[in-house]
CSV table of C-alpha atoms and ligand atoms in Angstrom, one decimal:
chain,number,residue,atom,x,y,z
A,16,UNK,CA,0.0,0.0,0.0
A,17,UNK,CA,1.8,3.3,-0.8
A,18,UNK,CA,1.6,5.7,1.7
A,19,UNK,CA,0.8,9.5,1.3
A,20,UNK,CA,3.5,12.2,2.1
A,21,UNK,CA,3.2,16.2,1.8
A,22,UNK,CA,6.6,17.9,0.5
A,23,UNK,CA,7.2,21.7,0.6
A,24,UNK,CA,9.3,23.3,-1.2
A,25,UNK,CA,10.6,27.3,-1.4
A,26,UNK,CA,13.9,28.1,-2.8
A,27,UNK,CA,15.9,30.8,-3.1
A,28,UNK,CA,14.1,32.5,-5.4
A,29,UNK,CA,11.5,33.5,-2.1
A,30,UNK,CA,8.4,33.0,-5.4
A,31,UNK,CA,6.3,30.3,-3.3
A,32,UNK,CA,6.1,27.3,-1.1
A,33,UNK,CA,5.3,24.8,-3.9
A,34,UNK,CA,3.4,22.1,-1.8
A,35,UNK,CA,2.7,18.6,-3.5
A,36,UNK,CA,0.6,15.5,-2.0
A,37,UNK,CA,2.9,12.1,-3.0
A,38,UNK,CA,1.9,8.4,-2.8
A,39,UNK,CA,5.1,6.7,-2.3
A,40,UNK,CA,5.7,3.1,-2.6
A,41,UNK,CA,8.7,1.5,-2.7
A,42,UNK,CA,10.8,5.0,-3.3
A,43,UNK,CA,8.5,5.5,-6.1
A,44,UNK,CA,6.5,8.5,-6.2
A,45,UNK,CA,3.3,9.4,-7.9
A,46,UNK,CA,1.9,13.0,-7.1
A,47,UNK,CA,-1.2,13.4,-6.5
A,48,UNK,CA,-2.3,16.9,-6.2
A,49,UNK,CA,-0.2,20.3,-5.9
A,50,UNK,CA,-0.1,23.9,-5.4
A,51,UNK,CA,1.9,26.7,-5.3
A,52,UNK,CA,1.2,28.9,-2.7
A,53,UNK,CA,2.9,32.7,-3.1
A,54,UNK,CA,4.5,34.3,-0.3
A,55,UNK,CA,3.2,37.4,1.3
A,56,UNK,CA,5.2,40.4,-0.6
A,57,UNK,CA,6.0,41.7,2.9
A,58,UNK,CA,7.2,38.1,4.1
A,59,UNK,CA,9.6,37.8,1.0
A,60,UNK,CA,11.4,40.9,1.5
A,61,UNK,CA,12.3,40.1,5.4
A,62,UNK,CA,13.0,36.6,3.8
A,63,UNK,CA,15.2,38.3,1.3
A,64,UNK,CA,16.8,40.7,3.7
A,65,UNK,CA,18.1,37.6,6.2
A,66,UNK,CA,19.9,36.0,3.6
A,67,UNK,CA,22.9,38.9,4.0
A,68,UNK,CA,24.1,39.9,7.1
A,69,UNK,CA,22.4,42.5,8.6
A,70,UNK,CA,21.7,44.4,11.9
A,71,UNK,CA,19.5,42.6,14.9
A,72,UNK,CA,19.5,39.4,12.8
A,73,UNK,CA,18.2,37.0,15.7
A,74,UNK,CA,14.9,38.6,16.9
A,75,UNK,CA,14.1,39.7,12.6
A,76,UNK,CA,14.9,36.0,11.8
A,77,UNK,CA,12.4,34.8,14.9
A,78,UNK,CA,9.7,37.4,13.5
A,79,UNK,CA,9.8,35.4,10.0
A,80,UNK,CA,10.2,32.1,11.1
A,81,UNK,CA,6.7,31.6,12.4
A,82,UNK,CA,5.4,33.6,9.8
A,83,UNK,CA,7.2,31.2,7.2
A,84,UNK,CA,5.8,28.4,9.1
A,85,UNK,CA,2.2,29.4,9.1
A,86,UNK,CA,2.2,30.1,5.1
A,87,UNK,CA,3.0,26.4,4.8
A,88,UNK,CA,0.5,25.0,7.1
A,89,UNK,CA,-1.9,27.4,4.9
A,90,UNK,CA,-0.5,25.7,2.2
A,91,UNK,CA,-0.9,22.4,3.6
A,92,UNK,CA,-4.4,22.7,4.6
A,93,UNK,CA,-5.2,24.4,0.8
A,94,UNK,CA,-3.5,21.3,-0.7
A,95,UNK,CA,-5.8,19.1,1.3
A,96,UNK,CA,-8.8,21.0,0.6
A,97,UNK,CA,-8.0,20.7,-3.1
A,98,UNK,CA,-7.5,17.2,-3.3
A,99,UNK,CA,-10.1,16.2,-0.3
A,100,UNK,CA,-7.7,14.0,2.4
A,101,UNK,CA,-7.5,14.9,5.7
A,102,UNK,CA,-4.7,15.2,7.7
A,103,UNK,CA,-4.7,11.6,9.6
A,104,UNK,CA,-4.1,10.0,6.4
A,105,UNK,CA,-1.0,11.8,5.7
A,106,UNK,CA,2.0,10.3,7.0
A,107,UNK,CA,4.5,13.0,7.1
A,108,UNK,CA,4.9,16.5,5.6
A,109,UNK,CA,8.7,16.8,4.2
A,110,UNK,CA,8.9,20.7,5.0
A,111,UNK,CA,12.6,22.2,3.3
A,112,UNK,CA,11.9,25.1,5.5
A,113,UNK,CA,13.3,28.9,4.2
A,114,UNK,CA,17.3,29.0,3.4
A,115,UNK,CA,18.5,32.1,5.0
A,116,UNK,CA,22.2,31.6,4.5
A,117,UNK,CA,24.4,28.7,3.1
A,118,UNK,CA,27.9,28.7,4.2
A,119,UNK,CA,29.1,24.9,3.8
A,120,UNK,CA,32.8,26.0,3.6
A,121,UNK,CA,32.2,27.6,7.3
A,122,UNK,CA,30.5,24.5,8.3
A,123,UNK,CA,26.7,26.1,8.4
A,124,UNK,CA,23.8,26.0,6.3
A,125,UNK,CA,20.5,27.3,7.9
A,126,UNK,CA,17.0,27.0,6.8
A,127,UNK,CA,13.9,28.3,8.8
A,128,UNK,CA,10.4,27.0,8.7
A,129,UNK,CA,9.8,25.7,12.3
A,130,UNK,CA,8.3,22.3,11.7
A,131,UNK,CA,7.0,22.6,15.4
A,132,UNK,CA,5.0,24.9,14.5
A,133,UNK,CA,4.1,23.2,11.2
A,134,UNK,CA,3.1,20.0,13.0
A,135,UNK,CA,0.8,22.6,15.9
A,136,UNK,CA,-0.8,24.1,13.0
A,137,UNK,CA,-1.3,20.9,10.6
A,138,UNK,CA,-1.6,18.0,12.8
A,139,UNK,CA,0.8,16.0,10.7
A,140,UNK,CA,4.0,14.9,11.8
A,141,UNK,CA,6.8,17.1,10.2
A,142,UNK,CA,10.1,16.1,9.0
A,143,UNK,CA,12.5,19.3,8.3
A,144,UNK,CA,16.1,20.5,8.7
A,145,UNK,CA,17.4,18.0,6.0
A,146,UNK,CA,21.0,19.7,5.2
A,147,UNK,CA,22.5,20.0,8.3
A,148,UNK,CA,23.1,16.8,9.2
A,149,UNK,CA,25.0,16.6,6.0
A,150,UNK,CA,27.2,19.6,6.4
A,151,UNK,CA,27.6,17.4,10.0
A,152,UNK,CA,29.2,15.2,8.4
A,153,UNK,CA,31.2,17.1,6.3
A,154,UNK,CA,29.5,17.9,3.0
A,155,UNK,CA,28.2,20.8,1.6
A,156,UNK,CA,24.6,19.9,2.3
A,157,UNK,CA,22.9,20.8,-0.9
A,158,UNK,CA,22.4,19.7,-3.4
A,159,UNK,CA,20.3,16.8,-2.1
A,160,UNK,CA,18.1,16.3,-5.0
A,161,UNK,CA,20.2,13.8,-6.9
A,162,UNK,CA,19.3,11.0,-4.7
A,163,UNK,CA,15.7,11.1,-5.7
A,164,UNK,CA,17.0,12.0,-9.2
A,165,UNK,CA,18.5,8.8,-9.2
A,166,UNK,CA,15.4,7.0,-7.5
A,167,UNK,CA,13.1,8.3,-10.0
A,168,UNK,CA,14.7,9.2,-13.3
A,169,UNK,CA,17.8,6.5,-13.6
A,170,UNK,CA,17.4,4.5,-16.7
A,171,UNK,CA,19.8,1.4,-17.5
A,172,UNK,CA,19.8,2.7,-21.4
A,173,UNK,CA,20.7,6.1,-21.1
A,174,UNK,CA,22.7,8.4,-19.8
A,175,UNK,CA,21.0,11.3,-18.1
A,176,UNK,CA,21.6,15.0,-17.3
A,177,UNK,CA,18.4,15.8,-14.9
A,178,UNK,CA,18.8,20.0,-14.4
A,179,UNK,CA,16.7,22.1,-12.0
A,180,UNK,CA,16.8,26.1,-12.5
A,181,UNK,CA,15.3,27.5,-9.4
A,182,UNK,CA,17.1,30.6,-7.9
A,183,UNK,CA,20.1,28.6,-8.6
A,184,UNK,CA,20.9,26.5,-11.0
A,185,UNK,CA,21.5,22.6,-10.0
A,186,UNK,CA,22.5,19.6,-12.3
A,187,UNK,CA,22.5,15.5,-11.8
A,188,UNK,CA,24.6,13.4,-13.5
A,189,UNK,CA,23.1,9.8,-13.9
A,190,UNK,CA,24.8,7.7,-15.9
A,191,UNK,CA,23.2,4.7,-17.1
A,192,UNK,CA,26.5,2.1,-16.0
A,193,UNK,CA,24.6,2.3,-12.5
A,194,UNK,CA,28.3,1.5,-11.0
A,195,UNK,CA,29.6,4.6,-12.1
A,196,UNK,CA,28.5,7.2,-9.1
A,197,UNK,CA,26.1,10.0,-9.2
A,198,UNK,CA,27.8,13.4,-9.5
A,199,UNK,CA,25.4,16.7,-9.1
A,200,UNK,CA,26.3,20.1,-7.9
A,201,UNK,CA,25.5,23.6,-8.1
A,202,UNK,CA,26.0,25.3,-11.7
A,203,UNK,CA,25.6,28.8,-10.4
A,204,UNK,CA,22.8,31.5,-10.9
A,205,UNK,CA,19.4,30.0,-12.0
A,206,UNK,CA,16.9,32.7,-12.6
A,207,UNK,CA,18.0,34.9,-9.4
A,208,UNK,CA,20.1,37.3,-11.3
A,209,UNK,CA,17.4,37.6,-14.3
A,210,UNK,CA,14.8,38.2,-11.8
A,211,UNK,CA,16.1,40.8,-9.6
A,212,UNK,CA,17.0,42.3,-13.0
A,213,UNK,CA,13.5,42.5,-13.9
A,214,UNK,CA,11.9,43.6,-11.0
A,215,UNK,CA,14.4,46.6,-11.1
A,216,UNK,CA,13.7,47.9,-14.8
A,217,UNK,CA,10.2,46.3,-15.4
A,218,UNK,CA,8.8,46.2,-12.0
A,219,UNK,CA,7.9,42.5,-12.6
A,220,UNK,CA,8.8,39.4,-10.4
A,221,UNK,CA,10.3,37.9,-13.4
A,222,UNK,CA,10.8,37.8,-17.1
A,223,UNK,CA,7.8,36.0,-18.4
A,224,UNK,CA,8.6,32.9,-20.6
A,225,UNK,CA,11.7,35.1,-21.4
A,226,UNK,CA,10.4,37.5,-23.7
A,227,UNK,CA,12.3,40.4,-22.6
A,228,UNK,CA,15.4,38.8,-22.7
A,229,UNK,CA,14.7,37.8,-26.3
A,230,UNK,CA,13.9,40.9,-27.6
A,231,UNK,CA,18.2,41.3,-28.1
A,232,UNK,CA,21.1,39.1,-28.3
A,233,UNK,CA,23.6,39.0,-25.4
A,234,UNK,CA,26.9,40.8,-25.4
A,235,UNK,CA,29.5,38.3,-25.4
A,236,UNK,CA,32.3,41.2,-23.5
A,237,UNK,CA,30.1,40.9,-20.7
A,238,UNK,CA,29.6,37.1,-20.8
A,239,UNK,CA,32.8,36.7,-20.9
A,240,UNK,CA,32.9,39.3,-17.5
A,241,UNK,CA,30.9,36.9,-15.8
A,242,UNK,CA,32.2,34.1,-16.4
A,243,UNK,CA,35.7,35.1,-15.1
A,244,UNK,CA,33.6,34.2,-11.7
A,245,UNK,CA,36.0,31.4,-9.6
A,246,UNK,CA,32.6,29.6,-9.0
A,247,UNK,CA,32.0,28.5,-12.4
A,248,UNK,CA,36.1,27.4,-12.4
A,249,UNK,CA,35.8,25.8,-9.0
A,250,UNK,CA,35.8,21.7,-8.5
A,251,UNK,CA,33.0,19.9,-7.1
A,252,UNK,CA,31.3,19.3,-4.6
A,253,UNK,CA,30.2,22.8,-4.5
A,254,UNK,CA,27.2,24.6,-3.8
A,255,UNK,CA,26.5,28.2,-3.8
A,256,UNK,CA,23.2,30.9,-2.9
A,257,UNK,CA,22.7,34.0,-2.8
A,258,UNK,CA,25.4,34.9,-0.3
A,259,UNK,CA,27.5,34.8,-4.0
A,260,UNK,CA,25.1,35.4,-6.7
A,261,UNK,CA,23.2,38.6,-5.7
A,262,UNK,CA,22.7,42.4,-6.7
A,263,UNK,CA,26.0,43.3,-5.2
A,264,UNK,CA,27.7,40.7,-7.1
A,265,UNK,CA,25.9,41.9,-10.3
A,266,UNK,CA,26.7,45.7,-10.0
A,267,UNK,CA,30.6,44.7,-9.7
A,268,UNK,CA,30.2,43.1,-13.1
A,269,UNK,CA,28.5,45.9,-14.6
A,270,UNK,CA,31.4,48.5,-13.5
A,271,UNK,CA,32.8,48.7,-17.0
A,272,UNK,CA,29.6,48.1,-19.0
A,273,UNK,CA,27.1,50.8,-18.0
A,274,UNK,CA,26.9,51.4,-21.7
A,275,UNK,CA,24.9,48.6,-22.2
A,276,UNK,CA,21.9,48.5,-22.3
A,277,UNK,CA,19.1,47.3,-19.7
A,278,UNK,CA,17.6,45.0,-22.1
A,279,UNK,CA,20.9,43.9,-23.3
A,280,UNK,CA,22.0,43.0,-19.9
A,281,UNK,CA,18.9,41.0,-19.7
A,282,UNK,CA,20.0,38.8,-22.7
A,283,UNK,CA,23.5,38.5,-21.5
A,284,UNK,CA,22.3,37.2,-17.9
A,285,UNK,CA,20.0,34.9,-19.3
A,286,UNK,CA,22.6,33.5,-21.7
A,287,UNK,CA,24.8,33.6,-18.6
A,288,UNK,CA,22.2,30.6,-16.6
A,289,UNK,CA,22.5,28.6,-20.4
A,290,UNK,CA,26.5,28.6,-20.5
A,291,UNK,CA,27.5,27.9,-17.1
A,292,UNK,CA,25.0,24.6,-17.6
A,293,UNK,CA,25.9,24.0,-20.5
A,294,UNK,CA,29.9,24.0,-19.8
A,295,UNK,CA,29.3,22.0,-16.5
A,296,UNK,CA,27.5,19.1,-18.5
A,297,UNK,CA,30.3,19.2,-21.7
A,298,UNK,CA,33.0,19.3,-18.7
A,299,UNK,CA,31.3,16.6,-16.1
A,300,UNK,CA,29.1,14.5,-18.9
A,301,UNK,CA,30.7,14.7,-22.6
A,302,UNK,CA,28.8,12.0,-24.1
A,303,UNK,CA,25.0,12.2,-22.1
A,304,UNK,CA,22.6,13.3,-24.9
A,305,UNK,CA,19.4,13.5,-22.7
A,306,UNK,CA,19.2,16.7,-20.4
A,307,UNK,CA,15.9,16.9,-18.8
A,308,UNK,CA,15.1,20.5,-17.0
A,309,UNK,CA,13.0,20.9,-13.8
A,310,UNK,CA,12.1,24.3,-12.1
A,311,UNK,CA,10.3,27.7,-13.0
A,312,UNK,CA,13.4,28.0,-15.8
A,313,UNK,CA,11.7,25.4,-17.5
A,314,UNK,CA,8.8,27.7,-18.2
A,315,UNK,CA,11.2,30.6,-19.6
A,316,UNK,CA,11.9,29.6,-23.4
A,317,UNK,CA,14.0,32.1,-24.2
A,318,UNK,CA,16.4,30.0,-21.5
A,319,UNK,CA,15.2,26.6,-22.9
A,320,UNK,CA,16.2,27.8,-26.9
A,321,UNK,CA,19.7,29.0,-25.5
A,322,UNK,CA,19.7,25.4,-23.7
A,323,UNK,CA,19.4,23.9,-26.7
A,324,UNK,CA,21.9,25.6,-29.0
A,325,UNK,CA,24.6,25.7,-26.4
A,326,UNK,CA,24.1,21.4,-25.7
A,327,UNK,CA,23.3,21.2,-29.7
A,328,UNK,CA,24.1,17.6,-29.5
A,329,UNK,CA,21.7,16.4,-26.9
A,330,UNK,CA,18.0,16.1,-26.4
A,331,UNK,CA,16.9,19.3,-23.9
A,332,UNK,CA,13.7,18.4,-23.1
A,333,UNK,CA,11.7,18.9,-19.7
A,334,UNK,CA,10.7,16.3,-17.1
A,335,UNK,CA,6.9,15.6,-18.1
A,336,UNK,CA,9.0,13.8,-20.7
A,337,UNK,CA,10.2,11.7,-17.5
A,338,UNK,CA,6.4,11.5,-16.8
A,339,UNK,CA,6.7,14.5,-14.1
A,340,UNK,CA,5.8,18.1,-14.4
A,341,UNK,CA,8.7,20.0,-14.0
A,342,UNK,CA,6.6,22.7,-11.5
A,343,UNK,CA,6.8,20.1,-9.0
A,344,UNK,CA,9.8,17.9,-8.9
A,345,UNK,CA,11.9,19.7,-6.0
A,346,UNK,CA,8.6,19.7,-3.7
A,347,UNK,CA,7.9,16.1,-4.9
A,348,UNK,CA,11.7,15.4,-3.5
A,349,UNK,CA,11.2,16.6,-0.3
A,350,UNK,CA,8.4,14.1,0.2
A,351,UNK,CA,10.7,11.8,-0.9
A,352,UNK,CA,13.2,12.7,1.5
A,353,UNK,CA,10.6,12.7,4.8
A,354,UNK,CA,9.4,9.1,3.6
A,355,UNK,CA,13.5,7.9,3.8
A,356,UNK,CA,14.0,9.7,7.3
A,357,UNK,CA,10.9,8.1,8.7
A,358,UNK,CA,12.1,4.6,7.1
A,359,UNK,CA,15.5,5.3,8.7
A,360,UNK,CA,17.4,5.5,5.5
A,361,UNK,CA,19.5,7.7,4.3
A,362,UNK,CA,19.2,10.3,1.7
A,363,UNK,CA,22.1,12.1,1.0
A,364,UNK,CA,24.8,11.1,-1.5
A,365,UNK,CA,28.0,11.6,-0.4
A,366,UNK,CA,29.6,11.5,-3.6
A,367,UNK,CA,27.6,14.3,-4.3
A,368,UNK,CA,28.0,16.5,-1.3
A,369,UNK,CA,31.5,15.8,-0.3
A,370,UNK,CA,30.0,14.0,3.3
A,371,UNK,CA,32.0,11.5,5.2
A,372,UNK,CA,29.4,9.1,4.4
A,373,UNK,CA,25.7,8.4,3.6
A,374,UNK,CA,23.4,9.6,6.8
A,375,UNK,CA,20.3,9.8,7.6
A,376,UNK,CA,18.7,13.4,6.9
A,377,UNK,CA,16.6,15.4,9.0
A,378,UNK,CA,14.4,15.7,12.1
A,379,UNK,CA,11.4,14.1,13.1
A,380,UNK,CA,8.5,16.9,14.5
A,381,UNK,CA,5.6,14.1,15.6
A,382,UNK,CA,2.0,15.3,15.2
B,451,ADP,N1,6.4,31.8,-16.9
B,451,ADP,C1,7.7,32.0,-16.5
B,451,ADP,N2,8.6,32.6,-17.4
B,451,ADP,C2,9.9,32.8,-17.0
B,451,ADP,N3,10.4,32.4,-15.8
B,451,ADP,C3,9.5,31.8,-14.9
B,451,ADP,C4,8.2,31.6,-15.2
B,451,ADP,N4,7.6,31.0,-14.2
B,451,ADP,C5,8.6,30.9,-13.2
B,451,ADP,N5,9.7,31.4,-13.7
B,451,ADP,C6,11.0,31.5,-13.0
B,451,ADP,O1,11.1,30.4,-12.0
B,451,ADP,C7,11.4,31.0,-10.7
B,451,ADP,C8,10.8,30.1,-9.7
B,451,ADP,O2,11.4,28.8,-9.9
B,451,ADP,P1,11.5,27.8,-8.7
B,451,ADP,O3,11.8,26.5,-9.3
B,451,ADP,O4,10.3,27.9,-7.9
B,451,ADP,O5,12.7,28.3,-7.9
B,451,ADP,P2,13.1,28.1,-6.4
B,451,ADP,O6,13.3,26.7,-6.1
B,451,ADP,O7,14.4,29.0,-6.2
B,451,ADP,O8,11.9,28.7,-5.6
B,451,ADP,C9,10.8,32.4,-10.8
B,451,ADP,O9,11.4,33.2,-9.8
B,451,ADP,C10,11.0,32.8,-12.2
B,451,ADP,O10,12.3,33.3,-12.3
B,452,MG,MG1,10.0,28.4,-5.9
């Protein structure tokens, strides 16, 4: 009998908690129902605001965190509204919980969410704070993805790139030899730079299906400016957030360049997201000729055609090809994960994530 799990899911681009309801059997998951549920404009700037340092971080960061929590119990009772179960016949919500700052390399990683809170408001028991067991143990603690990557989407005739553009960008190498070990790792930017590009000169959250960004080509001086970044040089395991890729970061590019134009820059950030994929799968995965995209860059064509000429000799397709929607296969994951942690497995992959070993992630909040 499979049994029904809730995962939530907000990354760093602060858009939504995208909430999903999974039957998993056997690690295999079929979604049921989803949602995305947006966060409060209010809540997504103090969100955005804890993710640098700043002054009086403790008591702003304890303001949010029950704020954070009581969106996704909304969003847990909207999801089981919408696809009529009630809470006793959930087994566990897999809650990811807000990351506020990342810093592997200093031995942190912290995400807020409070699952206590989550399992008051729900009455389902709550499994959260998945990466710091991880960065425990040694590893960077993100990405943690590619093990449910490999549960899901392995295939013994092909060898796979699966690629989610969230905030960040994030890429899993499954090769069909299923001897050879999983590599995945952070690319760099995702849509964070395009979007916080386009809320400045269009007002908008982000650049719908791309169309700004298409209007011009990119300008391949200040490609090549960007890509001078050590991040896109640097070995794996590595992971990276907006403590690196963020509006500061940007305007330093754009010292010698403020003859461009804002459109231009536009193209040139988008093709940015396109390379540094692009050259991480030639460099890590030469011969794979599937790549399969998840996340809201999925939905930004002008991203997907740049995709596809830069990886002309592969397939770029999205997940539904894999038989899921690409909206939901990060939430989808983190019910994934909360099923392992209650079955006392583990979850992380330490060849991914540099870890001492494979461990058990997470913390159970009982209903
Ligand atoms: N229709 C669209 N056109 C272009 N970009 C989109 C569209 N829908 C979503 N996106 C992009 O996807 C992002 C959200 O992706 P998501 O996978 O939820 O990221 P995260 O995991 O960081 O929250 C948005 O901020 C936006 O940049
Ligand atoms: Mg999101």
């Amino acid at each position: 009998m499979p049994e029904l799990f809730i995962g939530l899911m907000s990354g760093t681009s602060l858009d939504a908690i995208d909430a999903t309801l999974v039957a998993i059997e056997n690690d295999q998951c079929q979604s049921i129902a989803s949602l995305s549920h947006p966060l409060p404009a209010e809540l997504k700037q103090q969100l955005q605001t804890l993710t640098l340092p700043g002054d009086n971080e403790i008591e702003r960061m304890a303001e949010a965190e029950p704020l954070f929590a009581s969106e996704s119990a909304t969003a847990v009772h909207n999801l089981l509204e919408k696809s009529g179960y009630k809470p006793d016949q959930i087994k566990a919500i897999g809650s990811h919980g807000q990351t506020i700052r990342h810093r592997p390399e200093k031995g942190y990683t912290l995400q807020i969410g409070d699952p206590s809170l989550i399992a008051e408001l729900t009455g389902i028991t709550v499994v959260g704070d998945f990466r710091r067991r991880d960065v425990a143990a040694g590893g960077q603690g993100a990405p943690l993805v590619p093990a449910f990557h490999k549960a899901v989407f392995h295939q013994g005739d092909e060898d796979r790139v699966i690629v989610n553009i969230g905030g960040m960008a994030n890429l899993t190498l499954l090769s069909a030899d299923s001897s050879i070990p999983v590599t995945g790792f952070d690319t760099g930017p995702g849509n964070i730079l395009m979007d916080y590009w386009t809320q400045q000169h269009l007002g908008q959250p982000f650049d719908n299906n791309g169309d700004w960004a298409a209007k011009t080509s990119a300008d391949e001086a200040l490609l090549k400016q960007f890509l001078t970044e050590s991040y896109f040089q640097q070995a794996t395991p590595k992971s990276t957030g907006r403590e690196l890729f963020n509006p500061d970061w940007l305007s330093g590019q754009l010292n010698n360049f403020s003859h461009l134009s804002a459109n231009t820059v536009a193209a040139t950030l988008c093709k940015l997201t396109a390379v540094s994929i692009a050259t991480h799968i030639k460099q890590y995965s030469p011969d794979s000729k599937a790549v399969y995209i998840c996340g809201g860059g999925a939905r930004n064509a002008n991203l997907m055609e740049l995709l596809r000429q830069e990886l002309s000799h592969c397939k770029v397709q999205s997940t539904s090809f894999l038989g899921i929607d690409p909206d939901w296969v990060e939430a989808i994951a983190f019910a994934w994960l909360a099923s392992r942690t209650l079955g006392r497995l583990t979850s992380n992959l330490p060849e991914v994530t540099g870890a001492k070993g494979l461990r058990m992630l997470g913390a159970i909040y009982p209903a």
